[in-house]
Amino acid sequence: MHTSIATVSLSGSLTEKLTAAARAGFDGVEIFENDLLASPLTPEEIRARCADLGLSIDLYQPMRDIEAVPQEVFSRNLRRARHKFELMERLGADTVLVCSSVSPLALDDDALATEQLAQLADLAQESGIRVAYEALAWGRHVNRYDHAWRIVEAAGHPALGTCLDSFHILSRGSDLRGIEDIPGEKIFFLQLADAPLPAMDVLQWSRHHRCFPGQGGFDVAGLLRHVLAAGYRGPLSLEVFNDVFRQADAGSTAVDAHRSLLLLQEAVGAVQLPPPVVPTGVAFAELLTPDAEPVTALLTALGFTRAARHRGKPVDLWQRGEARILVNTAATDRRDGTRLAAIGLASPDPAAAARRAEALHAPVLPRRRAPEDAPLDAVAAPDGTELFFVATADSGESRLADWRGDFADLPDAPAPSAGTRIDHLALTQPWHHFDEATLFHRSVLGLDAQDSVDLADPYGLRRSRAVANHDGSVRIALTVGAAPADETLHAAHLALATDDVVAAARAFRAAGGRLLPVPANYYDDLAARFTFAEGELETYRELGILYDQDAGGAFRHCYTETIGHVFFELVQRDPGHQGYGAANAPVRLAAQHTGRLPR
Ligand SMILES: O=C(O)c1ccc(O)c(O)c1
Ligand SMILES: [Mg+2]
């Protein structure tokens, strides 16, 4: 289908917006009036620019407060409209959006609205222009799509149709079945946006919190099915007012936007993408470091042993049970510090997983990083983390050129001590990538998302959302926060599963590891909230173990010190517990700050 995006959805100058939209693969744009007013380009130049970029101008928007007003006001409105229609002829745009009036002068009089919109349509028709009338959710008298349609229908004018906007319709909780009563050719335009569900004043909600379909809580695909069933064959256009996207890089927002439209079309059966291949485990996590010593000391204290060495690169494989960590010492700039650079996801069909990722605009990384390496399918996540899709035992013979073959076992390696695997990975996203990151992990990797939670950090609020596969063998917590200079805020962490966190914490300490100290006040509060066995709480207090529980059981966890941008967590998760210790995050974050700041 023809895809389009409103310039209001992207940041930057009009030129930047158009370029980003075209590069991301959109076919057309809606030009938002303010973007044109603020542009140094003439309408003719904008038209030429769009043509050069292969973009059609699908809509000029918005015209406001036109209809159901006293006659003298309407005369002035028609004068204004005449100017706009001339402008649209210069632009080469043939559809104009008229929002339902919010003016205090507007009268609650459908007959008057009908008559004035018909007059406007007469004038538009002289310039070959069509008028698409849209009910704003906060319109003074017309604020539901079926009401706007009744007015359009009554006018019976060939140049007057309606514009449906998923935000206005879904935010009002309208009955969607009525959409199919509108003849498809009278739906002149369709604007798509999603939004998070906790409702607020609808105007603030619309102007600041819209997001791309799939990123919020609306059933935009359900709405689209009704619109298509009505016979609509026009563009699918994203109109997203969002404070974050207005500041973010237009190029990546446009790619994210286009991905969301691909997914929406997939959901309604309008395009076929390679299906998701859900990962079945975390094969490895790769740390990139300019200084291996503190990293290997930490891994050793955590019970890992160096099991193998890469045949051609400075990369060691450290292993404990099922947890495998690659330590790559190729980083040269010490100021960059240690960071989590890559994740190996066990995949039943790595090539198919990479094909889906590529179809959804994930940058595909070279299959061989060096001539002697086994070919691996890999893509970059929005935050730059490299995701490797690696074969598992069930991937079939042809795929057994496994990453593990690039590593030579160390002859004197002690047998890896049993008993751990990666419980979850926690990745910190750049502030403007949060919605994009969750949609990416859900749609590209086929993971399910939990609700997002807010975490209070002493220096700002963070938002976190976990994605996981069905059996919880892949769990990734995505977090974003305000970003003061403290690098703890950008740290990723690796949580290791244990069935006895007390024993694991003691062993770590006995091996010289340092656990994050937790304030006494926290344990006084735990005592008030939960009942513990004799001595249990004292043990937690001594070791810095945090505790949470939900209907599925308990979650006990503690943290190591941070090295560069990475730290570890030891986790004892009851089988039914689905959380990640969010309730304890404020205490943990404060303790991490305390550890770095002068007291
Ligand atoms: O918030 C607004 O003013 C506004 C303008 C144009 C639209 O299409 C819309 O949905 C909202
Ligand atoms: Mg709209």
Coordinates of C-alpha atoms and ligand atoms in Angstrom, one line a residue:
M1 CA 0.0 0.0 0.0
H2 CA 1.0 3.6 -0.4
T3 CA 2.7 4.7 2.8
S4 CA 2.9 8.2 4.0
I5 CA 4.0 10.2 7.0
A6 CA 3.0 13.6 8.4
T7 CA 6.0 16.0 8.6
V8 CA 4.8 16.8 12.2
S9 CA 6.0 13.3 13.1
L10 CA 9.7 14.0 12.5
S11 CA 12.2 16.4 13.9
G12 CA 14.2 19.1 12.0
S13 CA 13.6 21.4 9.1
L14 CA 11.2 20.5 6.4
T15 CA 14.1 19.5 4.2
E16 CA 15.4 17.2 6.9
K17 CA 12.0 15.7 7.4
L18 CA 11.4 15.0 3.7
T19 CA 14.9 13.5 3.2
A20 CA 14.4 11.2 6.2
A21 CA 10.9 10.1 5.0
A22 CA 12.2 9.3 1.6
R23 CA 15.3 7.5 2.8
A24 CA 13.1 5.3 5.1
G25 CA 11.1 4.2 2.1
F26 CA 7.9 6.3 2.5
D27 CA 6.0 7.0 -0.7
G28 CA 4.4 10.3 0.4
V29 CA 4.0 12.9 3.0
E30 CA 1.4 15.1 4.7
I31 CA 2.8 18.6 4.9
F32 CA 1.9 20.2 8.2
E33 CA 1.3 23.9 7.7
N34 CA 3.8 25.1 10.3
D35 CA 6.6 23.2 8.5
L36 CA 5.8 25.0 5.3
L37 CA 5.5 28.4 7.0
A38 CA 8.9 28.0 8.7
S39 CA 10.6 26.8 5.5
P40 CA 12.8 29.0 3.4
L41 CA 11.8 27.0 0.3
T42 CA 9.0 28.3 -1.9
P43 CA 6.0 26.1 -2.5
E44 CA 7.4 25.3 -6.0
E45 CA 10.7 24.4 -4.5
I46 CA 9.1 22.1 -1.9
R47 CA 7.1 20.5 -4.7
A48 CA 10.3 19.9 -6.7
R49 CA 12.1 18.6 -3.7
C50 CA 9.4 16.1 -3.0
A51 CA 9.4 15.1 -6.7
D52 CA 13.2 14.6 -6.6
L53 CA 12.9 12.5 -3.5
G54 CA 10.1 10.4 -5.1
L55 CA 7.5 11.6 -2.5
S56 CA 4.0 12.5 -3.3
I57 CA 2.3 15.3 -1.3
D58 CA -0.7 13.4 -0.1
L59 CA -2.2 16.0 2.2
Y60 CA -1.9 19.6 3.2
Q61 CA -2.9 20.1 6.8
P62 CA -4.6 21.4 8.8
M63 CA -7.2 24.0 8.2
R64 CA -8.9 24.9 11.5
D65 CA -12.1 26.5 12.8
I66 CA -13.8 26.8 9.5
E67 CA -17.4 25.5 9.9
A68 CA -20.6 26.2 11.9
V69 CA -19.7 29.8 12.5
P70 CA -21.7 33.1 12.1
Q71 CA -21.9 34.3 8.5
E72 CA -19.4 37.1 8.8
V73 CA -16.8 34.8 10.4
F74 CA -17.4 32.3 7.6
S75 CA -16.8 34.9 4.9
R76 CA -13.4 35.6 6.4
N77 CA -12.7 31.8 6.6
L78 CA -13.5 31.4 2.9
R79 CA -11.0 34.2 2.1
R80 CA -8.4 32.4 4.1
A81 CA -9.3 29.1 2.3
R82 CA -8.9 30.8 -1.1
H83 CA -5.3 31.7 -0.2
K84 CA -4.6 28.1 1.0
F85 CA -6.0 26.6 -2.2
E86 CA -3.8 28.8 -4.3
L87 CA -0.9 27.7 -2.2
M88 CA -1.9 24.0 -2.6
E89 CA -2.0 24.5 -6.4
R90 CA 1.6 25.7 -6.2
L91 CA 2.6 22.8 -4.1
G92 CA 0.7 20.3 -6.2
A93 CA -1.3 18.9 -3.3
D94 CA -4.8 18.0 -4.0
T95 CA -6.3 17.1 -0.6
V96 CA -6.7 19.4 2.4
L97 CA -7.4 18.4 5.9
V98 CA -10.1 20.4 7.8
C99 CA -10.2 19.7 11.5
S100 CA -13.5 20.0 13.3
S101 CA -13.8 23.4 14.9
V102 CA -12.6 24.0 18.5
S103 CA -13.5 27.7 18.3
P104 CA -15.8 29.2 21.0
L105 CA -17.6 30.9 18.1
A106 CA -18.7 27.5 16.7
L107 CA -22.4 26.8 16.9
D108 CA -23.9 23.4 17.7
D109 CA -25.7 23.3 14.4
D110 CA -25.1 20.4 12.0
A111 CA -27.1 22.0 9.2
L112 CA -25.0 25.1 9.3
A113 CA -21.8 23.0 9.4
T114 CA -23.1 21.0 6.4
E115 CA -23.9 24.0 4.4
Q116 CA -20.6 25.8 5.1
L117 CA -18.5 22.8 4.4
A118 CA -20.3 22.3 1.1
Q119 CA -19.5 26.0 0.2
L120 CA -15.9 25.3 1.1
A121 CA -15.9 22.2 -1.1
D122 CA -17.4 24.2 -4.0
L123 CA -14.4 26.6 -3.7
A124 CA -12.0 23.8 -3.4
Q125 CA -13.4 22.0 -6.4
E126 CA -12.6 25.0 -8.6
S127 CA -8.9 24.4 -7.8
G128 CA -9.2 20.6 -8.2
I129 CA -8.9 20.1 -4.5
R130 CA -10.7 17.7 -2.2
V131 CA -11.6 18.6 1.4
A132 CA -11.2 15.9 4.1
Y133 CA -13.1 16.7 7.3
E134 CA -11.7 15.2 10.5
A135 CA -13.3 15.0 13.9
L136 CA -10.8 16.1 16.5
A137 CA -11.4 14.2 19.8
W138 CA -11.7 17.6 21.5
G139 CA -13.7 19.3 18.8
R140 CA -16.2 21.7 20.3
H141 CA -19.3 20.1 18.9
V142 CA -18.0 17.5 16.4
N143 CA -15.6 15.1 18.1
R144 CA -16.6 11.7 16.9
Y145 CA -15.9 10.2 13.5
D146 CA -19.5 9.1 12.9
H147 CA -20.7 12.7 13.6
A148 CA -18.2 14.1 11.1
W149 CA -19.4 11.5 8.6
R150 CA -23.1 12.4 9.1
I151 CA -22.2 16.0 8.2
V152 CA -20.2 15.0 5.2
E153 CA -22.9 12.6 4.1
A154 CA -25.6 15.3 4.4
A155 CA -23.6 17.7 2.3
G156 CA -23.5 15.1 -0.5
H157 CA -20.6 17.0 -2.2
P158 CA -18.2 15.2 -4.5
A159 CA -15.2 17.3 -3.2
L160 CA -16.1 16.7 0.5
G161 CA -15.1 13.5 2.3
T162 CA -13.9 12.5 5.7
C163 CA -10.5 11.9 7.2
L164 CA -10.3 9.2 9.8
D165 CA -7.6 9.5 12.4
S166 CA -7.1 6.4 14.6
F167 CA -6.1 8.5 17.6
H168 CA -9.3 10.5 17.7
I169 CA -11.4 7.5 17.1
L170 CA -9.8 5.1 19.6
S171 CA -9.2 7.7 22.3
R172 CA -13.0 8.4 22.3
G173 CA -13.7 4.7 22.5
S174 CA -16.0 4.9 19.5
D175 CA -17.7 1.8 18.0
L176 CA -15.6 0.9 15.1
R177 CA -18.2 -1.0 13.2
G178 CA -19.7 2.2 12.0
I179 CA -16.6 2.7 9.9
E180 CA -17.8 0.1 7.5
D181 CA -21.0 2.1 6.8
I182 CA -18.9 4.8 5.2
P183 CA -18.4 4.2 1.5
G184 CA -14.6 3.7 1.0
E185 CA -14.4 6.5 -1.6
K186 CA -15.8 9.0 0.9
I187 CA -12.9 8.2 3.2
F188 CA -10.5 10.7 1.7
F189 CA -7.7 10.1 4.1
L190 CA -6.5 7.8 6.9
Q191 CA -4.1 9.0 9.6
L192 CA -2.6 6.3 11.9
A193 CA -1.2 6.8 15.4
D194 CA -1.1 4.7 18.5
A195 CA -0.9 6.0 22.1
P196 CA -0.2 4.6 25.6
L197 CA -3.4 3.8 27.4
P198 CA -3.4 5.6 30.8
A199 CA -5.7 8.3 29.7
M200 CA -5.1 12.0 30.4
D201 CA -6.7 15.1 29.1
V202 CA -7.3 14.1 25.5
L203 CA -5.7 17.2 23.9
Q204 CA -2.5 16.8 25.9
W205 CA -2.6 13.1 25.2
S206 CA -2.9 13.7 21.4
R207 CA -0.3 16.5 21.2
H208 CA 2.4 15.0 23.3
H209 CA 2.0 11.2 23.6
R210 CA 1.0 9.8 20.3
C211 CA 3.4 7.1 19.0
F212 CA 3.7 4.8 16.0
P213 CA 1.3 1.9 15.6
G214 CA 2.4 -1.0 17.8
Q215 CA 4.2 1.2 20.3
G216 CA 1.1 2.1 22.4
G217 CA -2.0 0.4 23.6
F218 CA -4.5 1.0 20.9
D219 CA -5.7 -1.7 18.5
V220 CA -4.7 0.3 15.4
A221 CA -4.7 -2.9 13.3
G222 CA -8.3 -3.6 14.3
L223 CA -9.3 -0.1 13.2
L224 CA -7.4 -0.5 9.9
R225 CA -9.3 -3.8 9.2
H226 CA -12.6 -1.8 9.4
V227 CA -11.3 1.0 7.2
L228 CA -10.1 -1.5 4.5
A229 CA -13.4 -3.4 4.8
A230 CA -15.2 0.0 4.1
G231 CA -13.3 0.0 0.8
Y232 CA -10.7 2.6 1.5
R233 CA -7.7 2.3 -0.8
G234 CA -5.8 5.6 -0.1
P235 CA -2.6 6.0 1.7
L236 CA -1.7 4.7 5.2
S237 CA -0.4 7.8 6.8
L238 CA 1.3 8.2 10.1
E239 CA 0.4 11.4 12.0
V240 CA 2.2 11.3 15.3
F241 CA 2.6 14.2 17.7
N242 CA 5.3 13.2 20.1
D243 CA 7.6 15.3 22.2
V244 CA 10.5 12.8 22.0
F245 CA 10.3 12.2 18.3
R246 CA 10.3 16.0 17.7
Q247 CA 13.8 16.1 19.3
A248 CA 15.2 12.8 18.1
D249 CA 17.1 12.2 14.9
A250 CA 14.7 12.4 12.0
G251 CA 16.5 9.6 10.1
S252 CA 16.1 7.0 12.7
T253 CA 12.5 8.1 13.6
A254 CA 11.5 7.7 10.0
V255 CA 13.0 4.2 9.8
D256 CA 11.2 3.3 13.0
A257 CA 8.0 4.8 11.6
H258 CA 8.2 2.9 8.4
R259 CA 8.9 -0.3 10.3
S260 CA 5.7 0.2 12.3
L261 CA 3.7 0.6 9.1
L262 CA 5.2 -2.6 7.7
L263 CA 4.1 -4.4 10.9
L264 CA 0.6 -2.9 10.7
Q265 CA 0.3 -4.1 7.1
E266 CA 1.5 -7.5 8.1
A267 CA -1.1 -7.6 10.9
V268 CA -3.9 -7.0 8.5
G269 CA -2.5 -9.3 5.8
A270 CA -1.6 -6.6 3.4
V271 CA 2.1 -7.5 3.2
Q272 CA 3.9 -10.7 3.8
L273 CA 7.2 -10.5 5.8
P274 CA 9.4 -13.3 6.7
P275 CA 7.8 -14.7 9.9
P276 CA 9.5 -14.1 13.2
V277 CA 11.9 -16.8 14.4
V278 CA 11.7 -16.6 18.2
P279 CA 15.1 -17.2 19.9
T280 CA 15.3 -20.1 22.2
G281 CA 18.1 -19.0 24.5
V282 CA 21.0 -16.7 25.1
A283 CA 24.1 -18.4 23.6
F284 CA 26.5 -15.7 24.7
A285 CA 27.0 -12.1 25.7
E286 CA 30.1 -10.3 24.5
L287 CA 31.9 -7.7 26.5
L288 CA 34.3 -5.3 24.7
T289 CA 37.0 -3.9 26.9
P290 CA 40.2 -2.0 26.7
D291 CA 41.4 -3.6 29.9
A292 CA 40.6 -7.3 30.5
E293 CA 42.1 -7.5 34.0
P294 CA 39.2 -6.2 36.1
V295 CA 36.7 -8.0 33.9
T296 CA 38.4 -11.4 34.2
A297 CA 38.8 -10.8 38.0
L298 CA 35.1 -10.2 38.3
L299 CA 34.2 -13.2 36.1
T300 CA 36.6 -15.4 38.1
A301 CA 35.0 -14.4 41.4
L302 CA 31.6 -15.2 39.8
G303 CA 32.8 -18.7 39.2
F304 CA 33.5 -18.5 35.5
T305 CA 36.5 -20.2 33.9
R306 CA 38.3 -19.3 30.7
A307 CA 37.3 -22.2 28.5
A308 CA 38.4 -21.3 25.0
R309 CA 40.2 -18.7 22.9
H310 CA 39.2 -17.4 19.5
R311 CA 41.4 -18.7 16.8
G312 CA 42.1 -15.4 15.2
K313 CA 41.1 -12.6 17.5
P314 CA 41.7 -11.4 21.0
V315 CA 38.5 -12.9 22.3
D316 CA 38.2 -15.3 25.2
L317 CA 35.2 -17.5 26.0
W318 CA 34.4 -17.6 29.7
Q319 CA 31.9 -20.1 30.8
R320 CA 30.0 -21.2 33.9
G321 CA 27.4 -23.8 33.3
E322 CA 25.2 -22.5 30.5
A323 CA 26.3 -18.9 30.8
R324 CA 28.9 -17.9 28.2
I325 CA 30.6 -14.6 28.2
L326 CA 33.0 -13.5 25.5
V327 CA 35.7 -11.1 26.6
N328 CA 36.9 -9.1 23.6
T329 CA 40.0 -7.0 24.3
A330 CA 40.0 -5.4 20.8
A331 CA 38.7 -2.1 22.2
T332 CA 41.5 0.4 22.1
D333 CA 40.2 3.7 23.6
R334 CA 40.4 3.3 27.4
R335 CA 37.9 6.2 27.8
D336 CA 35.2 4.1 26.2
G337 CA 35.4 1.6 29.1
T338 CA 34.0 -1.9 29.2
R339 CA 30.6 -2.4 27.5
L340 CA 28.2 -5.0 26.4
A341 CA 28.7 -5.0 22.7
A342 CA 26.9 -8.1 21.4
I343 CA 24.4 -10.8 22.3
G344 CA 24.3 -14.3 20.7
L345 CA 20.7 -15.5 20.5
A346 CA 20.2 -19.2 19.9
S347 CA 17.9 -19.5 16.9
P348 CA 16.2 -22.5 15.3
D349 CA 16.8 -20.8 11.9
P350 CA 19.4 -18.1 12.0
A351 CA 19.2 -17.1 8.3
A352 CA 15.4 -16.7 8.5
A353 CA 15.7 -14.7 11.7
A354 CA 18.1 -12.4 9.9
R355 CA 15.8 -12.1 6.9
R356 CA 13.0 -10.9 9.0
A357 CA 15.3 -8.4 10.8
E358 CA 16.4 -7.1 7.4
A359 CA 12.9 -6.8 6.1
L360 CA 12.1 -4.7 9.2
H361 CA 15.0 -2.3 8.4
A362 CA 17.5 -3.7 10.9
P363 CA 21.1 -3.0 9.7
V364 CA 22.5 -6.3 8.6
L365 CA 26.1 -6.8 9.7
P366 CA 28.8 -8.6 7.6
R367 CA 28.4 -12.4 7.9
R368 CA 32.1 -12.9 8.4
R369 CA 33.9 -10.4 10.5
A370 CA 37.2 -11.9 9.5
P371 CA 38.0 -14.3 6.6
E372 CA 38.6 -17.3 8.9
D373 CA 35.4 -16.8 11.0
A374 CA 32.4 -19.0 10.7
P375 CA 29.7 -17.1 8.8
L376 CA 27.1 -15.8 11.2
D377 CA 23.9 -13.9 10.7
A378 CA 23.9 -10.7 12.6
V379 CA 22.0 -7.4 12.8
A380 CA 22.3 -4.2 14.9
A381 CA 19.6 -3.4 17.4
P382 CA 18.5 0.3 17.5
D383 CA 21.0 1.0 20.4
G384 CA 23.8 -0.4 18.3
T385 CA 24.1 -3.7 20.2
E386 CA 25.0 -6.4 17.8
L387 CA 22.6 -9.4 17.7
F388 CA 24.0 -12.6 16.4
F389 CA 21.6 -15.4 15.5
V390 CA 23.4 -18.6 16.2
A391 CA 22.5 -22.1 15.4
T392 CA 21.2 -24.6 17.9
A393 CA 21.3 -28.4 17.8
D394 CA 17.8 -28.3 16.1
S395 CA 18.9 -25.9 13.3
G396 CA 19.8 -28.7 11.0
E397 CA 23.1 -30.1 9.6
S398 CA 23.7 -27.3 7.1
R399 CA 23.9 -24.7 9.9
L400 CA 26.3 -26.4 12.2
A401 CA 29.1 -24.1 11.2
D402 CA 28.6 -22.8 14.7
W403 CA 30.3 -19.8 16.3
R404 CA 31.8 -22.2 18.9
G405 CA 34.0 -23.6 16.1
D406 CA 35.8 -20.3 16.0
F407 CA 37.1 -21.0 19.5
A408 CA 39.8 -23.4 20.4
D409 CA 39.4 -25.1 23.8
L410 CA 42.1 -24.3 26.2
P411 CA 43.8 -27.5 27.2
D412 CA 44.3 -26.7 30.8
A413 CA 40.8 -25.2 31.3
P414 CA 39.2 -26.5 34.5
A415 CA 35.8 -28.1 33.9
P416 CA 33.3 -25.3 34.0
S417 CA 31.5 -25.4 37.3
A418 CA 27.9 -26.2 36.8
G419 CA 24.9 -24.2 37.9
T420 CA 24.3 -21.0 36.1
R421 CA 22.8 -19.5 33.0
I422 CA 21.9 -16.0 32.0
D423 CA 18.6 -15.1 33.7
H424 CA 18.2 -11.8 31.8
L425 CA 20.1 -9.0 30.2
A426 CA 19.3 -5.4 31.0
L427 CA 20.1 -2.9 28.3
T428 CA 20.1 0.9 28.6
Q429 CA 18.6 2.6 25.6
P430 CA 19.4 6.1 24.4
W431 CA 16.6 8.4 25.7
H432 CA 14.9 8.8 22.3
H433 CA 15.0 5.1 21.4
F434 CA 12.7 3.5 24.0
D435 CA 9.5 3.0 22.1
E436 CA 11.5 2.0 19.0
A437 CA 13.6 -0.5 21.0
T438 CA 10.5 -2.3 22.4
L439 CA 8.8 -2.5 19.1
F440 CA 12.0 -3.7 17.5
H441 CA 12.5 -6.5 20.0
R442 CA 8.9 -7.6 19.8
S443 CA 8.6 -7.5 16.1
V444 CA 12.0 -8.5 14.9
L445 CA 12.7 -11.1 17.5
G446 CA 9.1 -12.2 18.2
L447 CA 9.4 -11.5 21.9
D448 CA 6.4 -10.6 24.1
A449 CA 6.5 -7.3 26.1
Q450 CA 5.4 -6.7 29.6
D451 CA 3.8 -3.4 30.6
S452 CA 6.3 -0.6 31.1
V453 CA 7.2 0.4 34.6
D454 CA 8.6 3.7 36.0
L455 CA 11.7 3.5 38.2
A456 CA 12.7 6.3 40.4
D457 CA 16.4 7.1 40.1
P458 CA 17.8 9.8 42.5
Y459 CA 18.6 12.0 39.4
G460 CA 15.6 11.4 37.2
L461 CA 12.9 9.0 36.3
R462 CA 13.5 5.9 34.2
R463 CA 11.2 3.8 32.3
S464 CA 11.7 0.1 31.8
R465 CA 10.0 -2.6 29.8
A466 CA 10.9 -6.2 29.6
V467 CA 10.6 -8.5 26.6
A468 CA 10.8 -12.3 26.8
N469 CA 10.2 -15.5 24.9
H470 CA 7.5 -17.9 26.0
D471 CA 9.5 -20.0 28.4
G472 CA 11.6 -17.1 29.8
S473 CA 14.8 -18.5 28.4
V474 CA 15.4 -15.2 26.7
R475 CA 14.6 -12.1 28.9
I476 CA 15.7 -8.6 28.1
A477 CA 14.9 -5.6 30.2
L478 CA 15.0 -2.4 28.2
T479 CA 15.5 0.8 30.2
V480 CA 15.7 4.4 29.4
G481 CA 16.3 7.4 31.6
A482 CA 17.4 11.0 31.9
A483 CA 21.1 11.0 31.2
P484 CA 23.2 13.0 33.5
A485 CA 27.0 12.6 33.2
D486 CA 27.1 9.6 35.5
E487 CA 28.1 6.6 33.4
T488 CA 26.3 4.2 35.7
L489 CA 23.2 5.4 34.0
H490 CA 24.4 4.0 30.7
A491 CA 25.4 0.6 32.2
A492 CA 24.0 -2.6 30.9
H493 CA 23.9 -5.6 33.2
L494 CA 23.9 -9.3 33.0
A495 CA 21.9 -11.3 35.5
L496 CA 23.1 -14.8 36.3
A497 CA 20.6 -17.4 37.5
T498 CA 21.3 -19.2 40.7
D499 CA 19.1 -21.5 42.8
D500 CA 20.7 -20.2 46.0
V501 CA 21.5 -16.6 46.0
V502 CA 22.9 -16.6 49.5
A503 CA 25.4 -19.3 48.7
A504 CA 26.3 -17.6 45.4
A505 CA 26.8 -14.2 47.1
R506 CA 29.0 -15.8 49.8
A507 CA 31.0 -17.7 47.2
F508 CA 31.5 -14.5 45.2
R509 CA 32.6 -12.6 48.3
A510 CA 34.9 -15.4 49.4
A511 CA 36.5 -15.2 46.0
G512 CA 37.3 -11.5 46.5
G513 CA 34.2 -10.1 44.8
R514 CA 32.5 -7.0 46.1
L515 CA 28.7 -6.7 46.3
L516 CA 26.8 -3.5 46.2
P517 CA 26.0 -2.4 49.7
V518 CA 22.4 -1.8 50.5
P519 CA 21.2 0.7 53.2
A520 CA 19.8 -0.6 56.5
N521 CA 16.6 1.4 56.0
Y522 CA 15.7 -0.9 53.1
Y523 CA 15.8 -4.0 55.4
D524 CA 13.7 -2.3 58.0
D525 CA 11.1 -1.7 55.3
L526 CA 11.3 -5.3 54.1
A527 CA 10.7 -6.5 57.6
A528 CA 7.5 -4.4 57.6
R529 CA 6.3 -5.7 54.3
F530 CA 7.0 -9.4 54.3
T531 CA 7.5 -12.3 56.8
F532 CA 10.8 -14.0 56.7
A533 CA 12.2 -17.2 58.3
E534 CA 14.3 -16.8 61.4
G535 CA 17.6 -15.2 60.4
E536 CA 16.8 -14.8 56.7
L537 CA 16.5 -11.1 56.7
E538 CA 19.8 -10.7 58.7
T539 CA 21.5 -12.8 56.0
Y540 CA 20.1 -10.6 53.2
R541 CA 21.2 -7.5 55.2
E542 CA 24.7 -8.8 55.6
L543 CA 25.1 -9.6 51.9
G544 CA 23.1 -6.8 50.3
I545 CA 20.4 -9.2 48.9
L546 CA 17.2 -7.5 47.7
Y547 CA 13.8 -9.2 47.9
D548 CA 10.6 -8.9 46.0
Q549 CA 7.6 -11.2 45.4
D550 CA 4.6 -11.5 43.2
A551 CA 1.8 -14.0 42.8
G552 CA 4.2 -16.4 41.1
G553 CA 6.8 -16.4 43.9
A554 CA 9.9 -14.7 45.2
F555 CA 12.7 -12.9 43.5
R556 CA 16.0 -12.5 45.4
H557 CA 18.9 -10.7 43.9
C558 CA 22.2 -8.8 44.5
Y559 CA 24.6 -6.8 42.4
T560 CA 28.3 -6.6 41.8
E561 CA 30.3 -3.5 41.4
T562 CA 30.3 -1.8 38.0
I563 CA 33.2 -2.0 35.6
G564 CA 33.0 0.6 32.9
H565 CA 29.4 0.3 31.7
V566 CA 28.7 -3.2 32.9
F567 CA 27.8 -4.9 36.1
F568 CA 26.4 -8.3 37.1
E569 CA 23.4 -9.4 39.1
L570 CA 22.9 -12.7 40.9
V571 CA 19.3 -13.8 40.7
Q572 CA 17.3 -16.5 42.5
R573 CA 13.9 -16.5 40.7
D574 CA 11.1 -18.7 41.8
P575 CA 9.8 -20.5 38.7
G576 CA 6.5 -18.5 38.6
H577 CA 8.0 -15.0 39.2
Q578 CA 7.9 -12.9 36.1
G579 CA 9.5 -9.7 37.4
Y580 CA 12.9 -8.2 37.4
G581 CA 13.1 -6.5 40.8
A582 CA 11.6 -3.2 39.6
A583 CA 10.4 -2.5 43.2
N584 CA 14.0 -2.5 44.3
A585 CA 15.4 -0.5 41.4
P586 CA 15.3 2.9 43.2
V587 CA 17.3 1.5 46.1
R588 CA 19.8 -0.2 43.8
L589 CA 20.2 2.9 41.6
A590 CA 20.7 5.1 44.7
A591 CA 23.3 2.7 46.0
Q592 CA 25.1 2.7 42.7
H593 CA 25.2 6.5 42.8
T594 CA 26.4 6.5 46.4
G595 CA 29.2 4.2 45.5
R596 CA 30.5 6.6 42.8
L597 CA 29.9 10.0 44.5
P598 CA 31.8 11.6 47.4
R599 CA 29.6 11.1 50.5
Ligands
LIG1 O1 -3.7 18.6 17.4 C1 -4.1 19.2 16.3 O2 -4.3 20.4 16.2 C2 -4.3 18.3 15.1 C3 -4.1 18.8 13.9 C4 -4.3 18.0 12.8 C5 -4.7 16.7 12.9 O3 -4.9 15.9 11.9 C6 -4.8 16.2 14.2 O4 -5.2 14.9 14.3 C7 -4.7 17.0 15.3
MG2 MG -5.2 13.9 12.5

